[in-house]
Coordinates of N, CA and C in Angstrom, one line a residue:
X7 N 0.9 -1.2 0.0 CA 0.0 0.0 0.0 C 0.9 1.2 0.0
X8 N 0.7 2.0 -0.5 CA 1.6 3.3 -0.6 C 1.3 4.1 0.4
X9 N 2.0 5.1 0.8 CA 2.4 5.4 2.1 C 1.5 6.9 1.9
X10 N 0.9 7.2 0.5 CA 0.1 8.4 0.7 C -1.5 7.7 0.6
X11 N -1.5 6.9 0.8 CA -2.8 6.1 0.9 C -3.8 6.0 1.8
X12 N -5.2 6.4 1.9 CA -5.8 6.9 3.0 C -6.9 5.6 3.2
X13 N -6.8 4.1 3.1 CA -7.7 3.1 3.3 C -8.7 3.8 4.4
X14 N -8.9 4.2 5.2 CA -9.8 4.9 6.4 C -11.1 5.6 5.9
X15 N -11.0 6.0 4.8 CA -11.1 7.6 4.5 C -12.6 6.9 3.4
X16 N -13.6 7.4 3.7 CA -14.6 7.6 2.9 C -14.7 8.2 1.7
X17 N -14.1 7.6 0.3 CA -14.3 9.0 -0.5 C -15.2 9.6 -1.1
X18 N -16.3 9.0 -1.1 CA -17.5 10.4 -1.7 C -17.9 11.2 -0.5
X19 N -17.0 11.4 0.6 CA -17.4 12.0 1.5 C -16.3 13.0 2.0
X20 N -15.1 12.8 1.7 CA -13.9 13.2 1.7 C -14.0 14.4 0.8
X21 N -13.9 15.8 1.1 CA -14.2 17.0 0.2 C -12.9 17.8 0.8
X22 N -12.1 18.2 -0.5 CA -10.9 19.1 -0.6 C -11.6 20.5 -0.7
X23 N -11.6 21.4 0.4 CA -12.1 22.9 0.0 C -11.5 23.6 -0.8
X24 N -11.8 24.1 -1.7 CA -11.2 24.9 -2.5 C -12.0 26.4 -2.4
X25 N -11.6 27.6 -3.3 CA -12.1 28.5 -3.0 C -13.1 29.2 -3.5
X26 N -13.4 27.9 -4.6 CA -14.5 28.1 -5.1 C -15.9 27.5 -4.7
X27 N -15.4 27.2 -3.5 CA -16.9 26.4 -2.7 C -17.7 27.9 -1.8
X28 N -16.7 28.7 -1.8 CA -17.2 30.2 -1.1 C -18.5 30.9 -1.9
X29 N -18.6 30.5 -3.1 CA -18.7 31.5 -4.2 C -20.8 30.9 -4.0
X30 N -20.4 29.8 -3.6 CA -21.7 29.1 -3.3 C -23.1 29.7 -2.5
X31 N -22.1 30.4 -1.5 CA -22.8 31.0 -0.1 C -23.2 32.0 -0.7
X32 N -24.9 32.3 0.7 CA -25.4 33.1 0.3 C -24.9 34.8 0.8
X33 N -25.6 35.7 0.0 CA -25.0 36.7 0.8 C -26.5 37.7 1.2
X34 N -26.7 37.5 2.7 CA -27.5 38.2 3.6 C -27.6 40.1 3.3
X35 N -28.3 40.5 3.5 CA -28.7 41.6 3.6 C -29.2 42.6 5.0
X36 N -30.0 41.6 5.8 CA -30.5 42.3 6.6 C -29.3 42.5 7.5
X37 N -29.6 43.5 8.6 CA -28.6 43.9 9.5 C -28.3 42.8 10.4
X38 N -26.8 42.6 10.7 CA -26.6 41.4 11.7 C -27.0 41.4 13.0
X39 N -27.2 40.6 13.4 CA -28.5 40.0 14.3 C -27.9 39.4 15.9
X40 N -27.7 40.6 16.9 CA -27.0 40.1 18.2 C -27.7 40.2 19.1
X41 N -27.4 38.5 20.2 CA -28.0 38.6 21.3 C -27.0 38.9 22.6
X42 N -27.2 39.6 23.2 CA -26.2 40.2 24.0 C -27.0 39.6 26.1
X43 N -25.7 38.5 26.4 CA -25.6 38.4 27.8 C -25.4 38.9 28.7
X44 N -26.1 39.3 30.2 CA -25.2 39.3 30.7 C -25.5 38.5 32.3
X45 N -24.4 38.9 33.6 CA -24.4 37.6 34.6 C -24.7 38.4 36.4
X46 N -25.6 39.1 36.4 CA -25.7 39.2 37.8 C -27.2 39.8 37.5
X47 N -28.0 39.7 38.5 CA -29.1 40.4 39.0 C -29.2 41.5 39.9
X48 N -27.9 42.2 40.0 CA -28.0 43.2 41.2 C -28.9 44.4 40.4
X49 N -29.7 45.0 41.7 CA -30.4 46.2 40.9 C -29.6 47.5 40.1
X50 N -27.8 47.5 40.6 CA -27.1 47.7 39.5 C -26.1 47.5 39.4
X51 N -26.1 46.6 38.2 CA -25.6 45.1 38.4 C -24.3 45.8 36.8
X52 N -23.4 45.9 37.2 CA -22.0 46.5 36.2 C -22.0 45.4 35.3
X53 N -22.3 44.4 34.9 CA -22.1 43.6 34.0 C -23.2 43.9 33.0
X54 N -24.6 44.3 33.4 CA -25.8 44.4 32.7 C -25.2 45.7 32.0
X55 N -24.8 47.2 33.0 CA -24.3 48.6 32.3 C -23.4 47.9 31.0
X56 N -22.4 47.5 31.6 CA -21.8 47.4 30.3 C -21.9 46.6 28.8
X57 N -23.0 45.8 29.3 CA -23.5 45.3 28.3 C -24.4 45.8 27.2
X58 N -25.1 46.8 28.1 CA -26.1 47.9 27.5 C -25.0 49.0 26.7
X59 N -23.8 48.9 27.2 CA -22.9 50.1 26.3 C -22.5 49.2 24.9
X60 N -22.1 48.0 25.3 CA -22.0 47.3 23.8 C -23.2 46.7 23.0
X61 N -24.5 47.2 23.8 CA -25.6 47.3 22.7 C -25.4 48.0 22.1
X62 N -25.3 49.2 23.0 CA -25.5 51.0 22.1 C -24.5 50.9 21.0
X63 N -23.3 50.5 21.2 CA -22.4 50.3 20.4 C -22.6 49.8 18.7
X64 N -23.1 48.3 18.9 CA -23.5 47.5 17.9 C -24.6 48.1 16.8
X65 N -25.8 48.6 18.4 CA -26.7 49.4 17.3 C -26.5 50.2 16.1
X66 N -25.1 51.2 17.1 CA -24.6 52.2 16.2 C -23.7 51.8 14.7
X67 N -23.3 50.6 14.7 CA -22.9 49.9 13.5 C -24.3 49.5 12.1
X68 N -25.2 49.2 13.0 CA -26.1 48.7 12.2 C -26.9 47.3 12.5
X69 N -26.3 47.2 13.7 CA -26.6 45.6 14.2 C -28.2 45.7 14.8
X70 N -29.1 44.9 14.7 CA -30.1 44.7 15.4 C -29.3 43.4 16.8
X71 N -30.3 44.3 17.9 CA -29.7 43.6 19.0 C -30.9 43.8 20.1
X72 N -30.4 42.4 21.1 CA -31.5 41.9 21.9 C -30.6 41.4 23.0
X73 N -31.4 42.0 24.6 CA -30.4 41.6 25.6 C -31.6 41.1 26.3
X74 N -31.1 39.8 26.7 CA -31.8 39.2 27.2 C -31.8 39.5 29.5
X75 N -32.5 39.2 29.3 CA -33.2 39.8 31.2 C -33.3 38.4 31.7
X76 N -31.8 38.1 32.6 CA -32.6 36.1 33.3 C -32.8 36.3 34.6
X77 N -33.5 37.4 34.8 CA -34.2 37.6 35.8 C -35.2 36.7 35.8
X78 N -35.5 35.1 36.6 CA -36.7 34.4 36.3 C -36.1 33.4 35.7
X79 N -35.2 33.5 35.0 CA -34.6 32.4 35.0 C -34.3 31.0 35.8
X80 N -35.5 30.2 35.6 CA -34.9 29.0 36.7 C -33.5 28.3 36.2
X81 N -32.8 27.2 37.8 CA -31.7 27.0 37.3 C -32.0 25.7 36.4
X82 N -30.8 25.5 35.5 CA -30.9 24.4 34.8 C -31.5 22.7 35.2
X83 N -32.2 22.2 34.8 CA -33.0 20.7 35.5 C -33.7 21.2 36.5
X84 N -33.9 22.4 36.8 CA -34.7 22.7 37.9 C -36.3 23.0 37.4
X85 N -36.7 22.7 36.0 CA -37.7 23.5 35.2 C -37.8 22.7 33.9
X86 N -38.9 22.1 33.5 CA -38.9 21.9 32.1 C -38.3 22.7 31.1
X87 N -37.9 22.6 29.8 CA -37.5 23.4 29.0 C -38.9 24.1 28.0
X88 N -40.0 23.9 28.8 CA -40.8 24.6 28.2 C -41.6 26.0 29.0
X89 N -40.5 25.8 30.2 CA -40.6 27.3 30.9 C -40.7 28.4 29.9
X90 N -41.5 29.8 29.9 CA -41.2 31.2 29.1 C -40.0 31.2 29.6
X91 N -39.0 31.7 29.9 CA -38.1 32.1 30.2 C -36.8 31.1 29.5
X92 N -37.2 30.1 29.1 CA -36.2 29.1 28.6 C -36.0 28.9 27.6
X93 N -37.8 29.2 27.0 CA -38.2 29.3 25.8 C -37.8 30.6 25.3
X94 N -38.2 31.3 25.5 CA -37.3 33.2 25.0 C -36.1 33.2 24.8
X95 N -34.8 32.5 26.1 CA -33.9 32.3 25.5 C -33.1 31.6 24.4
X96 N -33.5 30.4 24.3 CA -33.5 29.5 23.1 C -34.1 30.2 21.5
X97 N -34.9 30.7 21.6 CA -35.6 31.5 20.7 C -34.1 32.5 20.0
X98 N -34.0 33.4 20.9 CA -33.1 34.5 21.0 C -31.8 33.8 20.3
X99 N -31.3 32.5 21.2 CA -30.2 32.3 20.5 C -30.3 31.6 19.3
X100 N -30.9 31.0 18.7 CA -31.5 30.6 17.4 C -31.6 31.6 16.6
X101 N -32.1 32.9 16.5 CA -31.9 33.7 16.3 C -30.9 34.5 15.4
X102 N -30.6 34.7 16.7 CA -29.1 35.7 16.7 C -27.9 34.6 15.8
X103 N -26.9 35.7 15.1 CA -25.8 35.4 14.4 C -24.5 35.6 15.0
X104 N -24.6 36.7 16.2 CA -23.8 37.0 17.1 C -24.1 37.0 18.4
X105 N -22.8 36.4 19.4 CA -23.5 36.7 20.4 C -22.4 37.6 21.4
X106 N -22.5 38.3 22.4 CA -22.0 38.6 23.5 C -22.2 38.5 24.9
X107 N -21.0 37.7 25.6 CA -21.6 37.4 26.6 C -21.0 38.0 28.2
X108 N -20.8 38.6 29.0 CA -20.6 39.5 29.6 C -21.3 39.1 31.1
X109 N -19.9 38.8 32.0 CA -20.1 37.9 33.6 C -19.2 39.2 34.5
X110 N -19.7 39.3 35.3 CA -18.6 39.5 36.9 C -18.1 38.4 37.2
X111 N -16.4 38.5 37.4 CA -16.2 37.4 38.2 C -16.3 37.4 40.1
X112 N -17.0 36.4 40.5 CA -17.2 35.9 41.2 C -16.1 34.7 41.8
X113 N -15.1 34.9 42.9 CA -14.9 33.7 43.5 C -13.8 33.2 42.3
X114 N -13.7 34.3 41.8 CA -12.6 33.8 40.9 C -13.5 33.1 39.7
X115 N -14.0 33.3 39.0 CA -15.0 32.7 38.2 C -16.2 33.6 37.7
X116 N -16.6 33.2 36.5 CA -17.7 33.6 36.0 C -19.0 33.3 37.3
X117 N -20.1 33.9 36.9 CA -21.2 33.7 38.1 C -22.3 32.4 37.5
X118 N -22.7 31.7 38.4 CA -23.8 30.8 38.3 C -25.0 31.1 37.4
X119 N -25.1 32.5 37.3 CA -26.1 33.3 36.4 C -26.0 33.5 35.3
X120 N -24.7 33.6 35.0 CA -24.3 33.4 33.8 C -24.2 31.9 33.2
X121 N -23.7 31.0 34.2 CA -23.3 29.6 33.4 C -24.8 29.1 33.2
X122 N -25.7 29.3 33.7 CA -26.9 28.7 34.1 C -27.6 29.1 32.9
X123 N -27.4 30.6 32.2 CA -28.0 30.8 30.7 C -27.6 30.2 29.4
X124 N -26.1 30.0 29.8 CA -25.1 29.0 28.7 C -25.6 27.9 28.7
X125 N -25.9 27.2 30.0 CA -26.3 25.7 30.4 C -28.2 25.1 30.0
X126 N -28.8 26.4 29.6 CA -29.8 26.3 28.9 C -30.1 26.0 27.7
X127 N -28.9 26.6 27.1 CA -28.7 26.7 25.4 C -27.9 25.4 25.2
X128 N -29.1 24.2 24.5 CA -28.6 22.9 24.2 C -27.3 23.3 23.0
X129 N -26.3 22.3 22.2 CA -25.8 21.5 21.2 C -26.9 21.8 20.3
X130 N -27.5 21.0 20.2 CA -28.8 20.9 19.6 C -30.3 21.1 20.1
X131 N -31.0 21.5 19.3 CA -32.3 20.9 19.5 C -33.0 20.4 18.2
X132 N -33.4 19.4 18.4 CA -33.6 18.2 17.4 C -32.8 19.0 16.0
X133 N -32.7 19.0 14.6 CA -31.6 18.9 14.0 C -30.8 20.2 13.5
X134 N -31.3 21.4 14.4 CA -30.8 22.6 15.0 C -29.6 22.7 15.8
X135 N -28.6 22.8 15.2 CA -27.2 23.6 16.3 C -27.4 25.1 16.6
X136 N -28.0 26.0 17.8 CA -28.4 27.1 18.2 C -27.6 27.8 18.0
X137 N -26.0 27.4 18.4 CA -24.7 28.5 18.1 C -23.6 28.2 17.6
X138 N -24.2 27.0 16.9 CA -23.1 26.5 16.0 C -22.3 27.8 14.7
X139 N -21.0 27.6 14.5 CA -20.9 28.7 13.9 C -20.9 30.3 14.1
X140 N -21.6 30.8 15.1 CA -22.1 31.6 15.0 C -20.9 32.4 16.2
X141 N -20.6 34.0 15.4 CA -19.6 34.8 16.5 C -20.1 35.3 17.9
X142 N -18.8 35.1 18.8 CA -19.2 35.2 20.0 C -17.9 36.5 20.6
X143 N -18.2 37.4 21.7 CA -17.6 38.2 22.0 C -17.2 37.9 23.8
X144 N -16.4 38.0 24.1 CA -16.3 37.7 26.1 C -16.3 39.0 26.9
X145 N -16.5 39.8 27.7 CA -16.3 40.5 28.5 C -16.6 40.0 29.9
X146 N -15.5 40.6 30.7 CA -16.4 40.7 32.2 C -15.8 41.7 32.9
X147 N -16.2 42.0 34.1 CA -15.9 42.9 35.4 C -16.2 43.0 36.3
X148 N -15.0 43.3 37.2 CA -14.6 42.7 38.4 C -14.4 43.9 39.5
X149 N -14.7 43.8 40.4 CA -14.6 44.3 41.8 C -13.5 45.0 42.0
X150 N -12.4 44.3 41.8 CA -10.9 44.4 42.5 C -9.9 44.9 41.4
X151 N -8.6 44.5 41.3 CA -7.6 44.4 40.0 C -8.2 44.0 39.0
X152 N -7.7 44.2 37.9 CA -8.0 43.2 36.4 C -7.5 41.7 36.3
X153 N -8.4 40.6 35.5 CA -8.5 39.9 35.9 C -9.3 39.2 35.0
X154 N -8.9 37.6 34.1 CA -9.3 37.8 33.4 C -9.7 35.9 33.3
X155 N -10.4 35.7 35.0 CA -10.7 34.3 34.8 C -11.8 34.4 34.0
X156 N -13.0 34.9 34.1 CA -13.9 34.6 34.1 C -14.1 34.6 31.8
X157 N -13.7 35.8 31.8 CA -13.5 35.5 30.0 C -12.6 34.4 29.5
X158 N -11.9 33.9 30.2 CA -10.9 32.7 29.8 C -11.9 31.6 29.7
X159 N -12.9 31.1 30.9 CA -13.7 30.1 31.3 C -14.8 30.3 29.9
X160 N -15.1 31.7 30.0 CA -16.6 31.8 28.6 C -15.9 31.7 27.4
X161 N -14.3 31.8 26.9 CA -13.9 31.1 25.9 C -14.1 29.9 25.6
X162 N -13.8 28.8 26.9 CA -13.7 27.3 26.8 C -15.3 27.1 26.5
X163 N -15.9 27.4 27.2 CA -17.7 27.6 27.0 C -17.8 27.9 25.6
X164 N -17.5 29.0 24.8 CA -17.5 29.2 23.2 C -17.2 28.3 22.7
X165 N -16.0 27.7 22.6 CA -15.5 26.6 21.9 C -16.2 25.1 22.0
X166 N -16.8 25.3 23.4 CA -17.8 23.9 23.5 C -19.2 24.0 22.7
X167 N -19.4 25.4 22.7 CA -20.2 25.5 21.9 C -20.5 25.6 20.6
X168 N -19.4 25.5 20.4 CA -18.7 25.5 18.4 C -19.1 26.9 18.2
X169 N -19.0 28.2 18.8 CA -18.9 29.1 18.3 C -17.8 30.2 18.2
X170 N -17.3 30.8 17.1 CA -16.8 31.7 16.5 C -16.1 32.4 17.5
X171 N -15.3 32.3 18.4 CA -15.0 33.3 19.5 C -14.0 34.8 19.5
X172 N -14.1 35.2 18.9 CA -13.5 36.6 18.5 C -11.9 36.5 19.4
X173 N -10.8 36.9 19.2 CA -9.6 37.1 19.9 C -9.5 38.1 20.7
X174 N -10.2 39.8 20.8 CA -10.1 40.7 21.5 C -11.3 40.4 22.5
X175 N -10.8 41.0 23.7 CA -11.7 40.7 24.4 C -11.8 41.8 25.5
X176 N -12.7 42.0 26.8 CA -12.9 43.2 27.4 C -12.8 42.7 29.0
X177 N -11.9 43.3 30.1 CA -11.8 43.0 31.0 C -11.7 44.4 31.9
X178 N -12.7 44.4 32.6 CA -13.3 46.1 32.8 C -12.8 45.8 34.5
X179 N -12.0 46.6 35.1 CA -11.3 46.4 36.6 C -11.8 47.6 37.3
X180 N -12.4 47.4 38.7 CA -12.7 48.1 39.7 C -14.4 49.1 38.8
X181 N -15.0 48.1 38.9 CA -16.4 48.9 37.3 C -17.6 49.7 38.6
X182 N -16.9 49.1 39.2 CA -18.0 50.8 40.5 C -17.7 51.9 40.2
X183 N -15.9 51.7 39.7 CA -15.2 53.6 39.3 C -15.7 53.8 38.0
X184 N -16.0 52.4 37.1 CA -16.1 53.2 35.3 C -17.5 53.5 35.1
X185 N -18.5 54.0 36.0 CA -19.8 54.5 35.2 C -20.7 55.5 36.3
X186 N -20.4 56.6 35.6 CA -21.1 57.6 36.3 C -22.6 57.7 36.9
X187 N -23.1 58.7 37.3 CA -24.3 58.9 38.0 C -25.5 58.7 36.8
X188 N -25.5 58.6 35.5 CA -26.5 57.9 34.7 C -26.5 56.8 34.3
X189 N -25.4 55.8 35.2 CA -25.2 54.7 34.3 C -24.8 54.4 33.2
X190 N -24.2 55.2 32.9 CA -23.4 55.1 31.5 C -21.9 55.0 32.2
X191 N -21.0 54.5 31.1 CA -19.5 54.1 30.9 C -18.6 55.3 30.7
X192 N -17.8 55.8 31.8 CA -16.8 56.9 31.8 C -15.7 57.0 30.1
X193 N -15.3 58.0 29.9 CA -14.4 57.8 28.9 C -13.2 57.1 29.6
X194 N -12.6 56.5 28.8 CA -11.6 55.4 29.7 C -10.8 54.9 28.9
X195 N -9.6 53.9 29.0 CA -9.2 53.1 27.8 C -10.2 51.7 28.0
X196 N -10.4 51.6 29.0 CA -11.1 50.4 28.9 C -12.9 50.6 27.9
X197 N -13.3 51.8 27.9 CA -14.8 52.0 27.2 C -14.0 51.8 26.0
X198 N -12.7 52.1 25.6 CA -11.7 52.6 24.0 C -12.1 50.8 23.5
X199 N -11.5 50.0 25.1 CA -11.3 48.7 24.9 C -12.6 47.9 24.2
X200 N -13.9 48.3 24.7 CA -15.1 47.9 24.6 C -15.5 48.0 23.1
X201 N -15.5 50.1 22.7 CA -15.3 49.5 20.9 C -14.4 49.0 20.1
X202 N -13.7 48.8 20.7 CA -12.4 47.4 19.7 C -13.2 46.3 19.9
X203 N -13.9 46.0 20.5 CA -14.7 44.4 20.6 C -15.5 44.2 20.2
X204 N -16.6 45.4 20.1 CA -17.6 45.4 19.4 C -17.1 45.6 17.8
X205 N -16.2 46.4 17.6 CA -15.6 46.5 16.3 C -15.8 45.3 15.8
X206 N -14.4 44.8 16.4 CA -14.3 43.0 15.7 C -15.5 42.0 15.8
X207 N -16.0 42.3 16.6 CA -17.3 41.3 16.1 C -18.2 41.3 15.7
X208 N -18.4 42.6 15.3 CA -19.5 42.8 13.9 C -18.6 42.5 12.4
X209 N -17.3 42.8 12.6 CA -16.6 42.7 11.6 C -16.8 40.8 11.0
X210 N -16.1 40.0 12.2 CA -16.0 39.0 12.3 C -17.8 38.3 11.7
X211 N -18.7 38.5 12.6 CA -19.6 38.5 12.2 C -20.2 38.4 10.7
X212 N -19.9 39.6 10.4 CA -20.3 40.2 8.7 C -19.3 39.3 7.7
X213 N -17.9 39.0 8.3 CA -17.5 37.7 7.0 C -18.1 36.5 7.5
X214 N -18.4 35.8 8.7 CA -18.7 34.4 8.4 C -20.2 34.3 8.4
X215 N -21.1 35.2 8.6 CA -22.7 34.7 8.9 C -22.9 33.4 7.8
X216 N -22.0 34.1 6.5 CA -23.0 33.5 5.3 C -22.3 32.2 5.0
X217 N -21.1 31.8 5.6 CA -20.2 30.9 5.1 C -20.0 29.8 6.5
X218 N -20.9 30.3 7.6 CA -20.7 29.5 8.6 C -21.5 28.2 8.4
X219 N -22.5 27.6 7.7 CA -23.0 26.6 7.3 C -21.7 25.4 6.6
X220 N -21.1 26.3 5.5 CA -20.2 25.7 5.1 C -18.5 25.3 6.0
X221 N -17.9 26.4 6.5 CA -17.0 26.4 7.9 C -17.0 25.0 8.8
X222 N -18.7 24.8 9.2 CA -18.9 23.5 10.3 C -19.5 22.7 9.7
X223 N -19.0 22.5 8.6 CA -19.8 21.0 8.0 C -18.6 20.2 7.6
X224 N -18.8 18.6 8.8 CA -17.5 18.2 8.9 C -17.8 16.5 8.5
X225 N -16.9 16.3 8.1 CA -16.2 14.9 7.1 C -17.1 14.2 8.1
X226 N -16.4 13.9 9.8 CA -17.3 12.7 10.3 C -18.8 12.5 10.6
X227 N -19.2 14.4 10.6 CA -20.9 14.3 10.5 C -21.4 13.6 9.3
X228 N -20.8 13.9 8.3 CA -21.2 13.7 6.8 C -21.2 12.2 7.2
X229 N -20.1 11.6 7.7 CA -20.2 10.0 7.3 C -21.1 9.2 8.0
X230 N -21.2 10.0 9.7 CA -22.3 9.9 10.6 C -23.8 9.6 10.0
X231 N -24.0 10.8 9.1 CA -25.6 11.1 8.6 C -25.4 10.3 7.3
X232 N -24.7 9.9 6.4 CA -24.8 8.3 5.5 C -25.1 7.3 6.1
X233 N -24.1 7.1 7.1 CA -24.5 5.7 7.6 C -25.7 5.3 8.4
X234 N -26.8 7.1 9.3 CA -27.9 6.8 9.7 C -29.0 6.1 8.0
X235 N -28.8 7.2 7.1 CA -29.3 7.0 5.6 C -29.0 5.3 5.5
X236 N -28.0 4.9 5.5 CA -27.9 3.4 4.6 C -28.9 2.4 5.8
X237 N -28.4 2.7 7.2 CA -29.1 1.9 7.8 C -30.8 1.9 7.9
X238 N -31.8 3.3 7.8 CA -33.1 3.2 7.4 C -33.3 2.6 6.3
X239 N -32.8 2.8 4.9 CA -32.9 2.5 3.8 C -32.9 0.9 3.7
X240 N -32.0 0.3 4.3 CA -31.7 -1.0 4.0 C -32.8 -2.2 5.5
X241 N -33.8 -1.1 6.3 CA -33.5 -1.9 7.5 C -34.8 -3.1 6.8
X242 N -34.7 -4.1 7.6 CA -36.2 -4.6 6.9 C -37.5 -4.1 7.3
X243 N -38.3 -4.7 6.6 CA -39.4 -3.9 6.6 C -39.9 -5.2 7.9
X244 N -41.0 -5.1 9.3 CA -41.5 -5.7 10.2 C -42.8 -6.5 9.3

């Protein structure tokens, strides 16, 4: 057998991308489409402010955008998934083509409130991937020094989620001092830092929405969904 020989390998299933497979995808029009997180319930709660600043932000690009309230949010297994509140979420992330997701850390860590909205949003629901593909942005802020467990932890969370996770990211330190008497975000490098994130991920966004179908469509699903096909096809009939 020759040593460039792939016996393993499926070949009507086996596809070399080339750059002409791009040319396929479609190209969207309407405005990109973000749902924006965030991880504390305090009546004012620095993770929700700052997330309302990278709404305003996105708006201001062109983005339609939706922040979701998990106020009511039961915890995960604690509630059918046909709760309103679970249902809205799932909705939203099906949805949306971007997402941002934005925690205090807590304890060294993102907060329960936050994991608990990620821990909602299946893999799947029946032959739906909710964020497969789809760009994701991290922020969080913290009490004390800067500090950057809790966006490290919602990367590994992005990547489990097969979504898009942008490289810039926002780590907002001591966020009692960054927002004045209306709730809004002081001029700062860190608000400088905030539109560099939203930048990149409408950017990021606007190249893959239309080519992310094609991006996560992989060899062993492909061989997966044949061999479900050969097995109905061939099964006997009762």
């Amino acid at each position: 057998m020759p040593d460039n020989a792939l016996p393993n390998l499926v070949d009507d299933l086996f596809v070399v991308p080339t750059r002409s497979d791009f040319a396929a995808v479609g190209n969207a029009t309407h405005a990109p489409r973000f749902l924006l997180l965030y991880g504390s319930l305090r009546a004012r709660s620095f993770s929700r402010l700052l997330t309302h600043e990278a709404a305003r932000l996105l708006e201001a690009m062109g983005g339609e955008v939706r922040v979701f309230d998990p106020s009511g949010l039961p915890l995960p297994d604690d509630a059918p998934d046909t709760h309103p509140k679970v249902q809205e979420l799932r909705s939203l992330a099906q949805w949306a083509e971007g997402m941002v997701w934005c925690s205090p850390e807590r304890h060294g860590a993102m907060t329960g409130i936050m994991k608990a909205q990620i821990d909602w949003i299946p893999l799947a629901i029946g032959a739906v991937r909710p964020t497969q593909g789809k760009t994701l942005a991290v922020m969080e802020v913290s009490g004390g020094s800067q500090s950057f467990n809790a966006v490290n932890q919602m990367r590994v969370l992005g990547r489990w989620m097969r979504m898009i996770t942008i490289p810039n990211q926002s780590s907002v330190a001591k966020a009692f001092m960054e927002f004045d008497e209306h709730d809004r975000m002081k001029p700062s490098p860190y608000y400088d830092r905030v539109v560099d994130v939203m930048e990149e991920l409408y950017k990021f966004t606007l190249l893959t929405r239309d080519v992310a179908p094609y991006l996560v469509d992989r060899y062993s699903e492909r061989k997966e969904n044949a061999e479900e096909l050969s097995r109905r096809v061939n099964q006997r009939s009762i």
